[in-house]
mmCIF file of C-alpha atoms in Angstrom:
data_model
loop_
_atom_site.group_PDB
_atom_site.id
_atom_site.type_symbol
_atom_site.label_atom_id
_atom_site.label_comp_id
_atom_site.label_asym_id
_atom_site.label_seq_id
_atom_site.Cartn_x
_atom_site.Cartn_y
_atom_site.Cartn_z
ATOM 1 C CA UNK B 1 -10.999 51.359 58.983
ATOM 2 C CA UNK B 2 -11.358 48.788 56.014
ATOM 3 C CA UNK B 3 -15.737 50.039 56.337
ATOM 4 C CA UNK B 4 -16.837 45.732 56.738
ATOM 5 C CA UNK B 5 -17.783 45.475 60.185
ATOM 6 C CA UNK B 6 -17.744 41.924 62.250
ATOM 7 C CA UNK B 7 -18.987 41.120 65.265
ATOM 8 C CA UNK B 8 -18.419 39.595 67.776
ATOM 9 C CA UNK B 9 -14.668 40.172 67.600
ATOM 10 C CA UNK B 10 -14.098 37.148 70.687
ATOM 11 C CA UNK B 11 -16.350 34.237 70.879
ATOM 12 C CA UNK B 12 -14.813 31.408 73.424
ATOM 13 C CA UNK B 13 -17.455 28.257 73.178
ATOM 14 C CA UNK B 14 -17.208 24.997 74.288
ATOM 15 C CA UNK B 15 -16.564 21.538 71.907
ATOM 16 C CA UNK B 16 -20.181 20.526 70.026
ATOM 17 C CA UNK B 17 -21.514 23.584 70.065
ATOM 18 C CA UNK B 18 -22.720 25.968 67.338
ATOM 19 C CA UNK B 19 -21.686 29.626 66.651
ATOM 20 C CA UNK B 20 -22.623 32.571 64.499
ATOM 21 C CA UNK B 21 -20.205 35.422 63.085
ATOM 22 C CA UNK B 22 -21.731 38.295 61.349
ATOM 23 C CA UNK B 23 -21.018 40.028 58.901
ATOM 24 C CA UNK B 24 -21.277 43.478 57.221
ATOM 25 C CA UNK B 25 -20.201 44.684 53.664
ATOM 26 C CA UNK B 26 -18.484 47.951 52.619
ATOM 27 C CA UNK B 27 -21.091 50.006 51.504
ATOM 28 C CA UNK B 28 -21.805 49.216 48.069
ATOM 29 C CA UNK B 29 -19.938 46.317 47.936
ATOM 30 C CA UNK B 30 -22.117 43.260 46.964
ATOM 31 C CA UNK B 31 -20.203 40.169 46.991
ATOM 32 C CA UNK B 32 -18.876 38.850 50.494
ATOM 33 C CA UNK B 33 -16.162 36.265 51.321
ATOM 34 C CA UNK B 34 -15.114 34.329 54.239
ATOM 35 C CA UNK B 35 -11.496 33.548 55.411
ATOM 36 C CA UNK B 36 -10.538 30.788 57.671
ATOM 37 C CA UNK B 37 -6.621 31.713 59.412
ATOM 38 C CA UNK B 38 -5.038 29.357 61.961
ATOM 39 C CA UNK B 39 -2.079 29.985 63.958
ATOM 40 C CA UNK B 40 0.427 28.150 61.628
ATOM 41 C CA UNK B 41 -1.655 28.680 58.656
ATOM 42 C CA UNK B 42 -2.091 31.323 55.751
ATOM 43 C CA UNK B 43 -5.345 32.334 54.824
ATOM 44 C CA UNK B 44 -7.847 29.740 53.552
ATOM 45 C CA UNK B 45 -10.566 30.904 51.269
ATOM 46 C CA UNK B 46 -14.138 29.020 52.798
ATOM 47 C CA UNK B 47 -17.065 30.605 50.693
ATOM 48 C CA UNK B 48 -18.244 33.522 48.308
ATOM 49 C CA UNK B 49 -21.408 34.982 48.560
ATOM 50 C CA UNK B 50 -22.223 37.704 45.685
ATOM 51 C CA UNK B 51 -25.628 39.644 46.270
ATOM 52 C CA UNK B 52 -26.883 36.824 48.014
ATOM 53 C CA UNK B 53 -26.341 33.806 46.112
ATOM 54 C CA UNK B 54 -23.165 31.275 46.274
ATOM 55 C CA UNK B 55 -21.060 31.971 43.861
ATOM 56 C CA UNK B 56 -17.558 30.232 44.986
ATOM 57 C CA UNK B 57 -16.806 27.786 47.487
ATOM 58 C CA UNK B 58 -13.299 26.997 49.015
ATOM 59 C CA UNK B 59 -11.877 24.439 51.588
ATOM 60 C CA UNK B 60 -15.347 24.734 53.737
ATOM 61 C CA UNK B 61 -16.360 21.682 56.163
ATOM 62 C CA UNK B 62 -19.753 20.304 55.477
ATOM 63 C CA UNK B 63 -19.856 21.676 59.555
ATOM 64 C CA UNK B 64 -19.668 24.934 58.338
ATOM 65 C CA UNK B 65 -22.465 26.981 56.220
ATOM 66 C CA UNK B 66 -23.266 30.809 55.130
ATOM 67 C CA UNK B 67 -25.331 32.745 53.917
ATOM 68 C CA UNK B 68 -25.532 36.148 52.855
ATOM 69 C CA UNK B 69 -29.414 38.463 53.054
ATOM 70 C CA UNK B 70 -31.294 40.615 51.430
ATOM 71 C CA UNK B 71 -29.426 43.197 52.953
ATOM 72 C CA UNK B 72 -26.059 41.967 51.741
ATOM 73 C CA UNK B 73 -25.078 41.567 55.217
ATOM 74 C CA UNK B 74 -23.759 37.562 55.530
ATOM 75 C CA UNK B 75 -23.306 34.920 58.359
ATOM 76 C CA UNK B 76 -21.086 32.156 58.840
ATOM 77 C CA UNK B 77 -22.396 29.201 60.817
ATOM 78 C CA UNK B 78 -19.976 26.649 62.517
ATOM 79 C CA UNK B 79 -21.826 23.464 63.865
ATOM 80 C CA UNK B 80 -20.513 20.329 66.212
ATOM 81 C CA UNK B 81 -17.295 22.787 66.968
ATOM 82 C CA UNK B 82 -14.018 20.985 67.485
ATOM 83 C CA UNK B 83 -10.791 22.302 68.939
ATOM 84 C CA UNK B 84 -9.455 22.442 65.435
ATOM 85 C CA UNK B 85 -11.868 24.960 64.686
ATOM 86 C CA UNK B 86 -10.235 27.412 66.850
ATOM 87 C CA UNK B 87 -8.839 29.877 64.415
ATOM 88 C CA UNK B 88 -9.628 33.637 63.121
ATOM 89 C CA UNK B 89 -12.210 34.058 60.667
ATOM 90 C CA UNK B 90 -11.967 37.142 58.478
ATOM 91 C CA UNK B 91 -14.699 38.546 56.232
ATOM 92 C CA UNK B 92 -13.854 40.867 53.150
ATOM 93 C CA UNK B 93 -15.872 42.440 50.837
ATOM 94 C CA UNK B 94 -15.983 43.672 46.962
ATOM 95 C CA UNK B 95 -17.926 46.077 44.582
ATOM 96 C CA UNK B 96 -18.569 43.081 42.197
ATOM 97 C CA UNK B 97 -17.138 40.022 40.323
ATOM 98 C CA UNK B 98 -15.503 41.106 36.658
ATOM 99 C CA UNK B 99 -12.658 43.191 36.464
ATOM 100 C CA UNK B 100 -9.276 43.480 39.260
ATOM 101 C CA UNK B 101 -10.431 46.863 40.315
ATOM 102 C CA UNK B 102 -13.824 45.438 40.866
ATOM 103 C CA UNK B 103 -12.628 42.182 42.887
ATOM 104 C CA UNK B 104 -10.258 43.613 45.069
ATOM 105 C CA UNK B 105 -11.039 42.538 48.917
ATOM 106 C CA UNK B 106 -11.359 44.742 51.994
ATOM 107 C CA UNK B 107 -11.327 43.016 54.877
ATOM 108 C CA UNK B 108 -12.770 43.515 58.507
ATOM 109 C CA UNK B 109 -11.284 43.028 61.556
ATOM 110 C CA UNK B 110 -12.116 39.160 62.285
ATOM 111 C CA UNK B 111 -13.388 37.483 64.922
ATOM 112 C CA UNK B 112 -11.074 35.150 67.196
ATOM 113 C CA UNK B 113 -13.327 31.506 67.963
ATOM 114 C CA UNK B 114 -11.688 29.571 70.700
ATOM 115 C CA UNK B 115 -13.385 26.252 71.158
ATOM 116 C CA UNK B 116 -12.513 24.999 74.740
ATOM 117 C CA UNK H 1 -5.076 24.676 42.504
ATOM 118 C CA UNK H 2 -3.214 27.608 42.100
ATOM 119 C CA UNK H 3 -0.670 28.347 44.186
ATOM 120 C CA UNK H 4 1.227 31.239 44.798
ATOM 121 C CA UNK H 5 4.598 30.730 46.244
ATOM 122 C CA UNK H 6 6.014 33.539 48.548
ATOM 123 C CA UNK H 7 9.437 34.085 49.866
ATOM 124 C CA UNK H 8 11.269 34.451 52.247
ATOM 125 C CA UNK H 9 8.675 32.803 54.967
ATOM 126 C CA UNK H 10 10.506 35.497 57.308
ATOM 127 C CA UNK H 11 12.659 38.427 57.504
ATOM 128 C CA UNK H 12 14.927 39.868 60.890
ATOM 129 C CA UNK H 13 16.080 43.494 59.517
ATOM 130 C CA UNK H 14 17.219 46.480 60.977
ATOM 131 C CA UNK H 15 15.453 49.564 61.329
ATOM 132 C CA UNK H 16 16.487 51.842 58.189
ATOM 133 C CA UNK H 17 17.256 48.655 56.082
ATOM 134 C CA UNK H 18 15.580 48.005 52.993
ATOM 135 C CA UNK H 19 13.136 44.972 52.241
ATOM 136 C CA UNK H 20 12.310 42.915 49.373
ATOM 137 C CA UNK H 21 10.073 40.234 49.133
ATOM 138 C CA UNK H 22 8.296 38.340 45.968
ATOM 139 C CA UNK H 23 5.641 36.052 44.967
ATOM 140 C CA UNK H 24 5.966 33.604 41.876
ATOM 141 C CA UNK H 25 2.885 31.680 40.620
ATOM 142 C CA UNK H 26 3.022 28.753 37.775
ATOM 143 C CA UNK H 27 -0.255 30.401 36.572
ATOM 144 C CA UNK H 28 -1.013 33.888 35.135
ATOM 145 C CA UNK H 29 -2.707 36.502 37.222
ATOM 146 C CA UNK H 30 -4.433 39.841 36.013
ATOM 147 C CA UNK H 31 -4.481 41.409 38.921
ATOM 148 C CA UNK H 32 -2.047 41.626 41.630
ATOM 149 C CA UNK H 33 -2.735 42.942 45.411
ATOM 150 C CA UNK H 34 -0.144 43.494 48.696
ATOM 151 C CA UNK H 35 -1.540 42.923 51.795
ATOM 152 C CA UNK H 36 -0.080 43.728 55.525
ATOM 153 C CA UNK H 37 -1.679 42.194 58.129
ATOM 154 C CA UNK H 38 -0.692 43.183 62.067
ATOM 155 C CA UNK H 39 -1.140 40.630 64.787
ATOM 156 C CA UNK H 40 -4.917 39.942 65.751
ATOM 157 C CA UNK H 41 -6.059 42.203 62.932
ATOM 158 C CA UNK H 42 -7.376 41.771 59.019
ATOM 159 C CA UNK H 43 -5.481 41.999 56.131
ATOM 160 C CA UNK H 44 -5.308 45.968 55.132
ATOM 161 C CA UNK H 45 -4.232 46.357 51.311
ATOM 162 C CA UNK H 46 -1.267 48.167 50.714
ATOM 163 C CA UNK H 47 -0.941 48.027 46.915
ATOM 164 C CA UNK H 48 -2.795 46.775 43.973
ATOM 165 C CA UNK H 49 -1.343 46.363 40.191
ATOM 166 C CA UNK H 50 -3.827 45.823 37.442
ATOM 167 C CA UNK H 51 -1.203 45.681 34.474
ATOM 168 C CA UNK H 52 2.121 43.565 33.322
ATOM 169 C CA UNK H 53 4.889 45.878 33.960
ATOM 170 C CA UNK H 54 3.229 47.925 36.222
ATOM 171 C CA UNK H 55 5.068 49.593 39.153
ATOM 172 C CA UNK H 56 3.392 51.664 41.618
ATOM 173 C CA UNK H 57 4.461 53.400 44.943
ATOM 174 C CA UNK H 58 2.767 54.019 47.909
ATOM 175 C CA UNK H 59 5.131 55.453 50.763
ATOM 176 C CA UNK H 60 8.464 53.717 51.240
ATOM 177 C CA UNK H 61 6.000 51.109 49.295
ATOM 178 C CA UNK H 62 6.868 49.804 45.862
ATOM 179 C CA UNK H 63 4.998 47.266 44.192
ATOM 180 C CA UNK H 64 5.552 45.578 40.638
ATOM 181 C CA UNK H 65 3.555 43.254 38.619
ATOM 182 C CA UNK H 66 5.911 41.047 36.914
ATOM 183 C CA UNK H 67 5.947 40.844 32.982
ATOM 184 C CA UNK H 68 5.158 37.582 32.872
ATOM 185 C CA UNK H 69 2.102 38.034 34.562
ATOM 186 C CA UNK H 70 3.443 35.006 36.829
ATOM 187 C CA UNK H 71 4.925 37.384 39.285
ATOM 188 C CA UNK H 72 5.040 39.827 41.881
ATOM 189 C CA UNK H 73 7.789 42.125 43.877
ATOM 190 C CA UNK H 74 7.111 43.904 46.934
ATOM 191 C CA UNK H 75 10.005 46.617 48.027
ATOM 192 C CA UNK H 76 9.875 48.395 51.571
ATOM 193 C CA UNK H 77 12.515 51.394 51.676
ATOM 194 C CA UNK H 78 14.047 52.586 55.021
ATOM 195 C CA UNK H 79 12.330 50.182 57.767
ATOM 196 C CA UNK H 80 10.760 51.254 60.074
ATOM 197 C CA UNK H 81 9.084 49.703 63.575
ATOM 198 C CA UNK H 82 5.691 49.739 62.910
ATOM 199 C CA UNK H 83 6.667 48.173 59.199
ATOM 200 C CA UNK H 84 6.487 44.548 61.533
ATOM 201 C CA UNK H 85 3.834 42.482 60.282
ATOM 202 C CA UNK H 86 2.799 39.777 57.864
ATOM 203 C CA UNK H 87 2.589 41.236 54.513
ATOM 204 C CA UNK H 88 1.037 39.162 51.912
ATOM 205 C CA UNK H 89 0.683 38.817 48.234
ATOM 206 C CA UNK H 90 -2.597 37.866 46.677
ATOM 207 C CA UNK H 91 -3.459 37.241 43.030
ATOM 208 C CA UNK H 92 -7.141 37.286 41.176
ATOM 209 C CA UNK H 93 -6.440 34.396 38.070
ATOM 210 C CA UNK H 94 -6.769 35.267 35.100
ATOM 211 C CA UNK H 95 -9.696 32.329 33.839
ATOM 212 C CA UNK H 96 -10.306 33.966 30.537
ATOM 213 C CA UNK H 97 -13.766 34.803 31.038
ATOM 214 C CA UNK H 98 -15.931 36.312 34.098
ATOM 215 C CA UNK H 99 -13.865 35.805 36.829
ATOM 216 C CA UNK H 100 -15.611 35.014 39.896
ATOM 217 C CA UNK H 101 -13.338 37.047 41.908
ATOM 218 C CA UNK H 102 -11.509 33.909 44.303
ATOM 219 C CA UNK H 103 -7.745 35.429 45.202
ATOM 220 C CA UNK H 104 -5.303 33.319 45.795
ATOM 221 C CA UNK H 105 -2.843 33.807 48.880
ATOM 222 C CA UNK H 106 1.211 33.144 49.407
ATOM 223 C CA UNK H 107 1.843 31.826 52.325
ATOM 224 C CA UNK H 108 3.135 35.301 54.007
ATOM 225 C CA UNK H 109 6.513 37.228 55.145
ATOM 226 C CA UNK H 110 6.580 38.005 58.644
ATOM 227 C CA UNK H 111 8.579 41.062 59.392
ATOM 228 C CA UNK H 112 10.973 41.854 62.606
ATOM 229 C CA UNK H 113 12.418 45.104 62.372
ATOM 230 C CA UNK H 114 14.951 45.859 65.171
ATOM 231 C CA UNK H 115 15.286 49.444 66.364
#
């Protein structure tokens, strides 16, 4: 058990809609990333939050948004959903930003979207 | 971007055989991390190198960060079943000042290991 928690781990929705995946931190770690991974695909890098501002942002569609609270605990939202979209999305999480021991990532479990 | 090229895209071994797999990058990296990832689940980190040279062990694991700081070898000794996956290098650039902590992936090995 990596410690960052995501929920739901399924979510099956239908084209145009609009889901939200959660996400919790390790404890003490304050920055938070998000991972996009399709079936032929490695793993794209979407966004970076660190203690709740944006700090780096990857290939992320303008569809697409996060945020991360007060509590460090982030969300991903995916708007106007397209079959394309259908994918894994992992979370990971960090102690901080500067040095390698520092920035390495711990990721959760995922949770599998299937747009129908 | 950076990219981080890994190789080979796939490996068919046989139980008790020996693996080795590498990532090469045209940039420099100051940190280095191994990743295995099992179907449906995250990444779980196998191995991290912090240092040029470095070699470290974990298991039948070996890891080295190359001297060039451009490069990466992953070694797996005596295969075993449950060593099938998608192991993955990831590297954390080395941007000469605060780094804002973005890894970059290779593209993945996917191991078969036949009993």
């Amino acid at each position: 058990d990596s410690g960052v928690t995501q929920t739901p781990k399924h979510l099956i929705t239908a084209t145009g809609q609009r889901v939200t995946l959660r996400c919790s931190p390790r404890s003490g770690d304050l920055s938070v990333y998000w991972y996009q991974q399709s079936l032929d695909q490695g793993l794209q890098f979407l966004i970076q939050y660190y203690n709740g501002e944006e700090r780096a942002k990857g290939n992320i569609l303008e569809r697409f948004s996060a945020q991360q609270f007060p509590d460090l605990h982030s969300e991903l939202n995916l708007s106007s959903l397209e079959l394309g979209d259908s994918a894994l999305y992992f979370c990971a999480s960090s102690v901080g930003l500067t040095s390698g021991r520092e920035n390495i990532q711990y990721f959760g479990a995922g949770t599998r979207l299937s747009v129908l | 971007g950076q990219q981080l090229n890994q190789s080979p895209q796939s490996m068919f071994i046989q139980e008790g055989e020996d693996v080795s797999m590498n990532c090469t990058s045209s940039s420099i990296f100051n940190t280095w991390l191994w990743y295995k990832q099992d179907p449906g689940e995250g990444p779980v980190l196998l191995i991290a190198l912090y240092k040029a040279g470095e070699l470290t062990s974990n298991g039948r694991l070996t890891a080295q960060f190359g001297i060039t700081r451009k490069d990466s070898f992953l070694n797996i000794s005596a295969s075993i079943p449950s060593d099938v996956g998608i192991y993955f290098c990831a590297g954390l650039p080395l941007t000469g000042g605060t780094s804002y902590g973005k890894l970059t992936f290779g593209q993945g090995t996917i191991l078969t290991v036949h009993p």
